[in-house]
PDB file of C-alpha atoms in Angstrom:
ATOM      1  CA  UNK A   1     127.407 131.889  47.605  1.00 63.00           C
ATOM      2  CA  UNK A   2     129.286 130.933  44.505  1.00 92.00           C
ATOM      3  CA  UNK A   3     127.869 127.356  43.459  1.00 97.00           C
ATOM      4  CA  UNK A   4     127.623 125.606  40.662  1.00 98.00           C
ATOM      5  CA  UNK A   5     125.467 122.930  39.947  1.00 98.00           C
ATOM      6  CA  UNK A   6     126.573 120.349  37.781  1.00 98.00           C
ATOM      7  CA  UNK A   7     124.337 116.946  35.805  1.00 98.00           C
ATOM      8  CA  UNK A   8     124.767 114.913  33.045  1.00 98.00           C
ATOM      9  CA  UNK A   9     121.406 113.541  31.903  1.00 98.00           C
ATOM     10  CA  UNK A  10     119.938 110.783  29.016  1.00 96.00           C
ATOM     11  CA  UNK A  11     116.200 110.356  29.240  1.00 94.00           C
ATOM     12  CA  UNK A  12     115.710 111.536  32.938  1.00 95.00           C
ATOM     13  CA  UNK A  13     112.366 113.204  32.308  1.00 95.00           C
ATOM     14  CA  UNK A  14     111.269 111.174  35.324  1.00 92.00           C
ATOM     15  CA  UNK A  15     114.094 112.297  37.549  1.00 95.00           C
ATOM     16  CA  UNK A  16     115.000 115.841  36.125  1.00 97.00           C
ATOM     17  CA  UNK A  17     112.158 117.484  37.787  1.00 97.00           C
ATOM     18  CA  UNK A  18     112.401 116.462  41.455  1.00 97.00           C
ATOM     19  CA  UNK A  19     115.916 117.045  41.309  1.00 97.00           C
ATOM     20  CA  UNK A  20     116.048 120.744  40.128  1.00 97.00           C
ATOM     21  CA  UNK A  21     113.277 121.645  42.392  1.00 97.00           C
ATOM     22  CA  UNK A  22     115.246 120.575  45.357  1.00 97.00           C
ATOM     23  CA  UNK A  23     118.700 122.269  44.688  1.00 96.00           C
ATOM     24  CA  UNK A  24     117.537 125.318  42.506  1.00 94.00           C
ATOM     25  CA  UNK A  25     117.789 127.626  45.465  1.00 94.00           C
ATOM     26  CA  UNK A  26     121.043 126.976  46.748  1.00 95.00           C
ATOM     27  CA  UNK A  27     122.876 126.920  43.095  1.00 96.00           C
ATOM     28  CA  UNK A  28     124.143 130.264  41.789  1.00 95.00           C
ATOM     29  CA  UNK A  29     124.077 128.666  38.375  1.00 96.00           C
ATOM     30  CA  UNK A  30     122.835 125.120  36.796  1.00 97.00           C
ATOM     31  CA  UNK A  31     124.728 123.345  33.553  1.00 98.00           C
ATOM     32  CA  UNK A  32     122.959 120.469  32.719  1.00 98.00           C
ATOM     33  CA  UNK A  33     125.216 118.213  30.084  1.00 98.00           C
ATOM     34  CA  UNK A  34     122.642 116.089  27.894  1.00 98.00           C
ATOM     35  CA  UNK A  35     123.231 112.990  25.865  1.00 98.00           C
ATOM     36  CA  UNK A  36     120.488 113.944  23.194  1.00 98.00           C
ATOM     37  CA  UNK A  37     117.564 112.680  25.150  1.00 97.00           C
ATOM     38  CA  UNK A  38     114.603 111.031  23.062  1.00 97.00           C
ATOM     39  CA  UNK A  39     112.460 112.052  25.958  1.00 96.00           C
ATOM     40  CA  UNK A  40     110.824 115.828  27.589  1.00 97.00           C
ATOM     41  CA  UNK A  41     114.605 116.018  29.319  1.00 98.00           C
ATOM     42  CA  UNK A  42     115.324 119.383  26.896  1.00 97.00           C
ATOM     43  CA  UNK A  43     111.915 120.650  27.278  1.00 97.00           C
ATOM     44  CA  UNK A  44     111.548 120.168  30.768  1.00 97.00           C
ATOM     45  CA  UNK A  45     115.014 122.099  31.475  1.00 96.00           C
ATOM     46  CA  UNK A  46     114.407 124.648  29.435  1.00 95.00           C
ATOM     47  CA  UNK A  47     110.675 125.171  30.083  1.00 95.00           C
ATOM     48  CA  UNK A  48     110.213 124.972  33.736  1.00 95.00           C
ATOM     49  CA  UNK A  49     113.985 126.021  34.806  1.00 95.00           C
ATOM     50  CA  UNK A  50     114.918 129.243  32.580  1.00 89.00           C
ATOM     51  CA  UNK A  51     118.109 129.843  35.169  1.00 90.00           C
ATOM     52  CA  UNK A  52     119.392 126.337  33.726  1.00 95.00           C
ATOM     53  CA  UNK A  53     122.362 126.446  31.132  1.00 97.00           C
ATOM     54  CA  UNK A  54     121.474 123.494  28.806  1.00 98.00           C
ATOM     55  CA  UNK A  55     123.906 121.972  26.506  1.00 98.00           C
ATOM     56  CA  UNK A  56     124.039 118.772  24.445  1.00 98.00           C
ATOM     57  CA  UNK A  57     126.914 116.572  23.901  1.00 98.00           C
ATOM     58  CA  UNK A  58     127.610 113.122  22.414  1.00 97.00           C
ATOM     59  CA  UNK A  59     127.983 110.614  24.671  1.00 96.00           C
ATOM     60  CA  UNK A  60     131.560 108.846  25.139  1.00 94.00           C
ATOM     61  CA  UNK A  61     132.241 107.963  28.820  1.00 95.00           C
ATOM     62  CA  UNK A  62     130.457 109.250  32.532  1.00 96.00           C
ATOM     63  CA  UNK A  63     134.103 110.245  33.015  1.00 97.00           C
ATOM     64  CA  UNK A  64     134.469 112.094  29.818  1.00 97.00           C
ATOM     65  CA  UNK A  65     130.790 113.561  29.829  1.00 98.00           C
ATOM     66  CA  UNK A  66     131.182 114.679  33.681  1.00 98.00           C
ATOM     67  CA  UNK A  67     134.812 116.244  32.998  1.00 98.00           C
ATOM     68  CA  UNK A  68     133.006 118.758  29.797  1.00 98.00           C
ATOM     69  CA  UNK A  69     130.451 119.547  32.204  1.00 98.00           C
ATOM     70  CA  UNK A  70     133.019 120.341  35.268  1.00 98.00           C
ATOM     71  CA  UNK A  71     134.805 122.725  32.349  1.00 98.00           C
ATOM     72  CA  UNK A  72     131.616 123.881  31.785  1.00 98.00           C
ATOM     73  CA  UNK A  73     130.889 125.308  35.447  1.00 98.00           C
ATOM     74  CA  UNK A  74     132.131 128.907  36.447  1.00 97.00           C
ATOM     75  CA  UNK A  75     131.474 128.866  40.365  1.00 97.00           C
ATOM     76  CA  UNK A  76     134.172 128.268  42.759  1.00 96.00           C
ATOM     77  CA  UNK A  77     132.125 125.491  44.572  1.00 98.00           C
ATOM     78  CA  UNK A  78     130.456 122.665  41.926  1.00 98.00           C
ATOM     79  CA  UNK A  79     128.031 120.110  43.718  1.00 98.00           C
ATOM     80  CA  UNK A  80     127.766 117.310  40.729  1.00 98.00           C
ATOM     81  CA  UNK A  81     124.920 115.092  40.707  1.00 98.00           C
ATOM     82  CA  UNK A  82     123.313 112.542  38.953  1.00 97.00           C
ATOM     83  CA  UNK A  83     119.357 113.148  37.969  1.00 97.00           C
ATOM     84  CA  UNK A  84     118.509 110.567  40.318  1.00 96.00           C
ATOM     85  CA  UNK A  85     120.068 111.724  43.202  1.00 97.00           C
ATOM     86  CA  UNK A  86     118.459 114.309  45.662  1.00 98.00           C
ATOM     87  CA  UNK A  87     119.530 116.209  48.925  1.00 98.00           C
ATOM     88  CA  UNK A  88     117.675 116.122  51.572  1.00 98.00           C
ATOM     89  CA  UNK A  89     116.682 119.640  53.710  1.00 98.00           C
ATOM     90  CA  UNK A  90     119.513 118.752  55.825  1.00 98.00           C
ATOM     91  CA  UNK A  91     122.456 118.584  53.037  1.00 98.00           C
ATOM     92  CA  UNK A  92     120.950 121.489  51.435  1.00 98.00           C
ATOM     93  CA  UNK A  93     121.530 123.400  54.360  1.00 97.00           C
ATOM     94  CA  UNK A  94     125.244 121.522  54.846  1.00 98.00           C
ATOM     95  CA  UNK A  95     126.252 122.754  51.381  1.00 98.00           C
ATOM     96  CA  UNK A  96     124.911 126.134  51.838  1.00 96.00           C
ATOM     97  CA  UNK A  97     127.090 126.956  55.093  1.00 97.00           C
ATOM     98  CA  UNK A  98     130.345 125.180  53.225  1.00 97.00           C
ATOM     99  CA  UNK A  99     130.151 127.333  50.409  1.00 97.00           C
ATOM    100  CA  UNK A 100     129.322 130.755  52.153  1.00 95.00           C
ATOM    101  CA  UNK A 101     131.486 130.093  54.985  1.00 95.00           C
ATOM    102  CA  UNK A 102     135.275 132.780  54.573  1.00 88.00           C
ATOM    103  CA  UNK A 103     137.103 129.950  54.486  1.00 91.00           C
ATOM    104  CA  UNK A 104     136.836 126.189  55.031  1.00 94.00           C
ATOM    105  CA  UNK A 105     138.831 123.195  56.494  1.00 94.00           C
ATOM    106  CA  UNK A 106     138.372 120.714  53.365  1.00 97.00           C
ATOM    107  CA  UNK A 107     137.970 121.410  49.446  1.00 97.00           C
ATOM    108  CA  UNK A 108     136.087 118.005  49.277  1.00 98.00           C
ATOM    109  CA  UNK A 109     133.291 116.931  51.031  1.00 98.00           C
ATOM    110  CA  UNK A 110     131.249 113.316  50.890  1.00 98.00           C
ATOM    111  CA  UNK A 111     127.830 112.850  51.070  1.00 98.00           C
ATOM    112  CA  UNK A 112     126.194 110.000  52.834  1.00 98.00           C
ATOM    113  CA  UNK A 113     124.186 107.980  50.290  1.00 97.00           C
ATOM    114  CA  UNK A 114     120.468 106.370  51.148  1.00 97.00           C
ATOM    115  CA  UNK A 115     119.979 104.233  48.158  1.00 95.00           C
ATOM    116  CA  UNK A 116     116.391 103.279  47.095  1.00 93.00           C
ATOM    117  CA  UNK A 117     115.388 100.531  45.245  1.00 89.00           C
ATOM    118  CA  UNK A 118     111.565 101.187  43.828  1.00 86.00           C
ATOM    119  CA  UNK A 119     109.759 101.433  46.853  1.00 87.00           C
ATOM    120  CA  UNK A 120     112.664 100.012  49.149  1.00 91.00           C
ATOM    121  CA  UNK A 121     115.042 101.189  51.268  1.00 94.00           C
ATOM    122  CA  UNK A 122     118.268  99.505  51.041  1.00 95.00           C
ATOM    123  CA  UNK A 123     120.619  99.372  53.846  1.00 96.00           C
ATOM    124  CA  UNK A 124     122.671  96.080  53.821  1.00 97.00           C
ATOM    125  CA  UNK A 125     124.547  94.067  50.688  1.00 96.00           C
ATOM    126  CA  UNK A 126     127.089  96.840  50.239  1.00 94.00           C
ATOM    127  CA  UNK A 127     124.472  99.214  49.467  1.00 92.00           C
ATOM    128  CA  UNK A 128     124.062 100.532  52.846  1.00 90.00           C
ATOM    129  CA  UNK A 129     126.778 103.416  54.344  1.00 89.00           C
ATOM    130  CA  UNK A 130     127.711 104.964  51.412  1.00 95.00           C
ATOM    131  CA  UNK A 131     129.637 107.819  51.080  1.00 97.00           C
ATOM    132  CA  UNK A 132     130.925 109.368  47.669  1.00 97.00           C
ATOM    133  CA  UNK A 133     132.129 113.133  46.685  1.00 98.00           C
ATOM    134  CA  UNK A 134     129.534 115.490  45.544  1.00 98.00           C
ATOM    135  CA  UNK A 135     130.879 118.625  46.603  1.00 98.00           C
ATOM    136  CA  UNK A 136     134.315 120.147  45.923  1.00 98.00           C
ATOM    137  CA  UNK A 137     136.161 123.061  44.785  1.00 97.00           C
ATOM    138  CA  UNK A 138     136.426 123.327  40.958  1.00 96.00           C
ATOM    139  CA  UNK A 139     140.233 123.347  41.068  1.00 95.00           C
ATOM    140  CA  UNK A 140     140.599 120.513  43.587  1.00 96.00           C
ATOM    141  CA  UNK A 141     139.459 117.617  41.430  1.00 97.00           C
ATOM    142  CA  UNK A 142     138.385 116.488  38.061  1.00 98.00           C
ATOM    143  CA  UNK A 143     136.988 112.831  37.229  1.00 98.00           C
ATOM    144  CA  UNK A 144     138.583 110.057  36.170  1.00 97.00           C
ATOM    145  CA  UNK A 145     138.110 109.088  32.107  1.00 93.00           C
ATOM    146  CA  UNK A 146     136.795 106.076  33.081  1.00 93.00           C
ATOM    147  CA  UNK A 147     133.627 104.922  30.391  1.00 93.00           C
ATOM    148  CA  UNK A 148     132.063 103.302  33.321  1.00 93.00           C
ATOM    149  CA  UNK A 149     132.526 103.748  37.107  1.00 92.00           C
ATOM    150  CA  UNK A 150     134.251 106.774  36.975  1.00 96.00           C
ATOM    151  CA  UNK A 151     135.976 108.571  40.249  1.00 96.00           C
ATOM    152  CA  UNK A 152     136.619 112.126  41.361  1.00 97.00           C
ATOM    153  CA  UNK A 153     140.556 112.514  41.082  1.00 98.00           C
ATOM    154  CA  UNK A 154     141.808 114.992  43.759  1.00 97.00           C
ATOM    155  CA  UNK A 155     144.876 114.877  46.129  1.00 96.00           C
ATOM    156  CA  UNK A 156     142.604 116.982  48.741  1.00 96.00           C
ATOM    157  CA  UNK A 157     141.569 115.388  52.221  1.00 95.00           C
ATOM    158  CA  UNK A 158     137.648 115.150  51.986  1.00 97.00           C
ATOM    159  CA  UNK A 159     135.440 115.984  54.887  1.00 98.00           C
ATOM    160  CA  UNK A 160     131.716 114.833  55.436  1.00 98.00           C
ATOM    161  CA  UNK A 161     128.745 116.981  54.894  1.00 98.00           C
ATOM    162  CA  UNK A 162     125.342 116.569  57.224  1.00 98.00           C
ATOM    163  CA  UNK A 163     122.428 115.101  56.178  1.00 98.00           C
ATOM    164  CA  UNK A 164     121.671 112.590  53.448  1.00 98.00           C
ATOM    165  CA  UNK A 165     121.580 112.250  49.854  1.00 98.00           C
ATOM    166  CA  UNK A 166     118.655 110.615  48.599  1.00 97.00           C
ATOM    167  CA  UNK A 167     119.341 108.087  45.464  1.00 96.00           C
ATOM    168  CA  UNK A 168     116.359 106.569  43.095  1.00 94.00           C
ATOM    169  CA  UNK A 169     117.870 103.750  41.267  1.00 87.00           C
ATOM    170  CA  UNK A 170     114.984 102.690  39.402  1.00 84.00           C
ATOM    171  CA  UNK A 171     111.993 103.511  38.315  1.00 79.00           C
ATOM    172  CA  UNK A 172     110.895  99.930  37.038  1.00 83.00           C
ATOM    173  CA  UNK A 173     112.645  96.594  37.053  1.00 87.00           C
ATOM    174  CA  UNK A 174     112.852  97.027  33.315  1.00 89.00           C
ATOM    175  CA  UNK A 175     114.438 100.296  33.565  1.00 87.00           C
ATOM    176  CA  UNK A 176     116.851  98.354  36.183  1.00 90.00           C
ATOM    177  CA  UNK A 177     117.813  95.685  33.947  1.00 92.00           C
ATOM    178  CA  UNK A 178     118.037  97.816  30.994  1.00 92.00           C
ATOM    179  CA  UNK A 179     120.713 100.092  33.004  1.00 92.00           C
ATOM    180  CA  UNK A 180     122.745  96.474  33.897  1.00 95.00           C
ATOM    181  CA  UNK A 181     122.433  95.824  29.849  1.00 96.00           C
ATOM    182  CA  UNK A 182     124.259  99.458  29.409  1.00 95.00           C
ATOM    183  CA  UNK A 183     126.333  99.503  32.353  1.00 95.00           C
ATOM    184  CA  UNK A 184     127.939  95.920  31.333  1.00 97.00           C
ATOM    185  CA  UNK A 185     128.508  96.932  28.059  1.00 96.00           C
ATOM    186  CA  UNK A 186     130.228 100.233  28.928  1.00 95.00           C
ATOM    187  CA  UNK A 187     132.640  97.667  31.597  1.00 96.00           C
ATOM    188  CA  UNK A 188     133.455  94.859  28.856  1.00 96.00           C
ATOM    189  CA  UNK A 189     134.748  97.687  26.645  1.00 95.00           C
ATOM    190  CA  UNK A 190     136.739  99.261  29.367  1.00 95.00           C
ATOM    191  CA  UNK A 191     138.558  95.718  30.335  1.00 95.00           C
ATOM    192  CA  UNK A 192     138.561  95.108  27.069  1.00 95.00           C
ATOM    193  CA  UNK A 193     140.683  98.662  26.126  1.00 93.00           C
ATOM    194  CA  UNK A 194     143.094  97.639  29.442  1.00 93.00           C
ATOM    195  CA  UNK A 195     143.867  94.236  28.008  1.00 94.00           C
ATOM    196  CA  UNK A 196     142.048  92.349  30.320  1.00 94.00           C
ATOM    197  CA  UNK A 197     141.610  88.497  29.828  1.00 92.00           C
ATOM    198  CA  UNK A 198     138.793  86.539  30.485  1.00 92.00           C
ATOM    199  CA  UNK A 199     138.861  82.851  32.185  1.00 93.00           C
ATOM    200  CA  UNK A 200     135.752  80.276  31.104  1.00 95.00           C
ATOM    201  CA  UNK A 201     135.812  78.737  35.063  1.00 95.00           C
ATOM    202  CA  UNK A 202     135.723  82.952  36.325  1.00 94.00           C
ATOM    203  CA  UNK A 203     132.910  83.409  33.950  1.00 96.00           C
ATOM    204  CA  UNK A 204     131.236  80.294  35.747  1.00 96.00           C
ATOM    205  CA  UNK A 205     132.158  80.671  39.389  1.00 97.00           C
ATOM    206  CA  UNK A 206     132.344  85.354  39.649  1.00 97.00           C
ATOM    207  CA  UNK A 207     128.761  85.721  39.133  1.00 97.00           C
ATOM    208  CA  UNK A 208     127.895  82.668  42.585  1.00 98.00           C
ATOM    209  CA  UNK A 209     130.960  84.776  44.401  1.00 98.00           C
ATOM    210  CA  UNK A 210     129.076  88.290  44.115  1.00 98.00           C
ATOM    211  CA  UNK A 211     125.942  86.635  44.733  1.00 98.00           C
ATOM    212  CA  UNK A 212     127.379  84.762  47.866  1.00 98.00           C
ATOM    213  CA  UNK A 213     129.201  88.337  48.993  1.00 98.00           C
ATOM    214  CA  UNK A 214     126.513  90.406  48.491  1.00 98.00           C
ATOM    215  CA  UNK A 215     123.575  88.046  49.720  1.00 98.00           C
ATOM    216  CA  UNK A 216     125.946  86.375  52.928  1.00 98.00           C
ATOM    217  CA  UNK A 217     128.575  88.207  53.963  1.00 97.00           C
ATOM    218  CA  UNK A 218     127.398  91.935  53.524  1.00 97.00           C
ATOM    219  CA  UNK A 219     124.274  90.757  54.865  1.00 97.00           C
ATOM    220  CA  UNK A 220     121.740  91.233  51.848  1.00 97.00           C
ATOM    221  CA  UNK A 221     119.393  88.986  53.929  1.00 97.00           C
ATOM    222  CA  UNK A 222     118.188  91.662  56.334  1.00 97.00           C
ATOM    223  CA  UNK A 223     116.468  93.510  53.400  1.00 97.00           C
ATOM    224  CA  UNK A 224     114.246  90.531  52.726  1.00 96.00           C
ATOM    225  CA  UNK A 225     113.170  89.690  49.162  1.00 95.00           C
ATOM    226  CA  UNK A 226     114.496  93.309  48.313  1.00 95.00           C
ATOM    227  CA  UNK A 227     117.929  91.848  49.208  1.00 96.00           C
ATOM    228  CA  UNK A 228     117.867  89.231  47.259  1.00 97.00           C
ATOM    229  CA  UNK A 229     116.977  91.257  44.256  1.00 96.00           C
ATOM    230  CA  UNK A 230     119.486  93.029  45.100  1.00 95.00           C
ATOM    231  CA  UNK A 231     122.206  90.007  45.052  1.00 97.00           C
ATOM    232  CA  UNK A 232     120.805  88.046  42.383  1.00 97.00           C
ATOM    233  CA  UNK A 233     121.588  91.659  39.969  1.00 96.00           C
ATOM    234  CA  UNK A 234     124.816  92.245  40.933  1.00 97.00           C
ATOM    235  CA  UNK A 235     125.733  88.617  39.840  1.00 98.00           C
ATOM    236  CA  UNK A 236     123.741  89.095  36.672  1.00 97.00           C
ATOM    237  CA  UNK A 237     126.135  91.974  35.854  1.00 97.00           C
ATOM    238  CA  UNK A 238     129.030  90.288  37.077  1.00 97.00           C
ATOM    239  CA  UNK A 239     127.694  87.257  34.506  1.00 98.00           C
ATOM    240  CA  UNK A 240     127.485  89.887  31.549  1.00 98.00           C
ATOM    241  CA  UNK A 241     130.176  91.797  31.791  1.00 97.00           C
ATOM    242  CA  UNK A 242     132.339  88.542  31.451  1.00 97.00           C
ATOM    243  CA  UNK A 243     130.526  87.252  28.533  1.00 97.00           C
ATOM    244  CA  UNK A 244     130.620  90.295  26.994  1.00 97.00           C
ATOM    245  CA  UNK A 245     134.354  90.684  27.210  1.00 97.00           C
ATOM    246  CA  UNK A 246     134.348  87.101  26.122  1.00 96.00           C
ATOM    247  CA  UNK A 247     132.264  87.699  23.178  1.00 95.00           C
ATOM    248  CA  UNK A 248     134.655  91.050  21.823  1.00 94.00           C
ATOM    249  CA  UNK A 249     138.194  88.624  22.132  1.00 94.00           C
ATOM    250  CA  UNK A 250     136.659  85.847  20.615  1.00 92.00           C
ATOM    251  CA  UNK A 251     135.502  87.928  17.599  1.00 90.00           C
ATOM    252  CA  UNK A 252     138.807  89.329  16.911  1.00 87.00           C
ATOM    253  CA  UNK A 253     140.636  85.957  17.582  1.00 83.00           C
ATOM    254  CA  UNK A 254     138.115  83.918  14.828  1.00 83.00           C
ATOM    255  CA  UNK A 255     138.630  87.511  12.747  1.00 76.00           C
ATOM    256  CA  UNK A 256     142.434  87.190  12.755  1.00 66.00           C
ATOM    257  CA  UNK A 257     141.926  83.222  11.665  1.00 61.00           C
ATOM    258  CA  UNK A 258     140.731  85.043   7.938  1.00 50.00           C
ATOM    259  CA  UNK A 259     143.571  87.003   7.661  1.00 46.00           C
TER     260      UNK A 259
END
């Protein structure tokens, strides 16, 4: 095997150790890439998983952070994930026979995505079959430098691995709307830095088309109450990140009035 193991963590104390104790055996090596958690992140790493390489960087972007970790990784194979994220017996085994097999048909692969939502299972409102790259070769992609919602960036063909990849969202609906508070910032500076404009009536109406998307048409209903939460969120973001982008051109356009 030649794998690297690849995570970028901030405060994950809660994730961190469930994650590690799932994928240690499979990983020839594990860089962990930390924002200067306030939490037991550091100890935890370097207490109960001595194999781990720990390092500490400042945070300016997922796809920034992600990328230093990638350069960071010395394996042929890197399977990047996020702390929250965990592989079920079946990927685990998936991965393992990709990256010991002579040679293989894809330098991508997907993973298939069960997304939890406290003690939920999601599977409708867009949330439900999803597939995103975890595994690849290290000289077949890198990530886009994206602040928020970042991509892998490859011109490979991906293929699909077996089994599922377990994903935690939240631990709390306060750690939930705290990450929307973050995550909305991050994506009002990013339209901001690509000159996007903001409209009062799309400010207004976005937010009751997400909620109407997500709730109606991608059939958030069949995951009862759950589903609602789910679609009332996503238009709560959609809400913020609007006002926020609002908020940074209006500040500069009454700051230019001075001057």
């Amino acid at each position: 095997m030649a794998l690297s193991l690849a995570v970028i963590t901030y405060n994950e104390e809660a994730n961190i150790v469930r994650l590690l104790d799932a994928v240690k055996s499979i990983a020839d090596e594990i860089i962990i890439v930390d924002s200067y958690s306030t939490d037991r992140t550091k100890q935890i790493c370097l207490e109960q998983y001595p194999q781990a390489r720990f390092f500490e960087k400042t945070f300016e972007g997922y796809g920034e952070q992600k990328n230093y970790a990638l350069s960071l990784c010395s394996e042929e194979w890197v399977l990047f994930l996020d702390a929250d994220e965990v592989p079920d017996e079946e990927l685990r085994q998936s991965v393992k026979k990709i990256v010991s097999a002579a040679s293989t048909e894809f330098s991508v692969y997907k993973a298939k995505f069960v997304n939890h939502l406290g003690v939920h299972t999601i599977r409708f409102g867009g949330w439900g079959n999803v597939t995103r790259e975890r595994l690849f070769r290290k000289d077949a992609a890198a990530y886009s430098d994206d602040k928020v919602h970042e991509f892998l960036v490859t011109d490979r063909k991906s293929g699909m691995m077996e089994g599922k990849l377990n994903h935690y969202t939240y631990k709390s609906i306060y750690h939930h709307v705290s990450k929307i508070n973050t995550y909305s910032d991050m994506m009002a500076e990013k339209m901001f830095e690509r000159g996007k404009k903001y409209r009062n009536f799309k400010i207004i109406m976005s937010p009751v088309f997400e909620f109407i998307k997500v709730y109606i048409f991608k059939l958030g209903f069949l995951d009862g109450f759950a589903g609602f939460y789910v679609a009332k969120t996503m238009s709560y973001y959609t809400f913020l990140k609007y006002m926020k982008l609002r908020e940074k051109i209006r500040l500069i356009e009454i700051g230019q009035k001075f001057y």
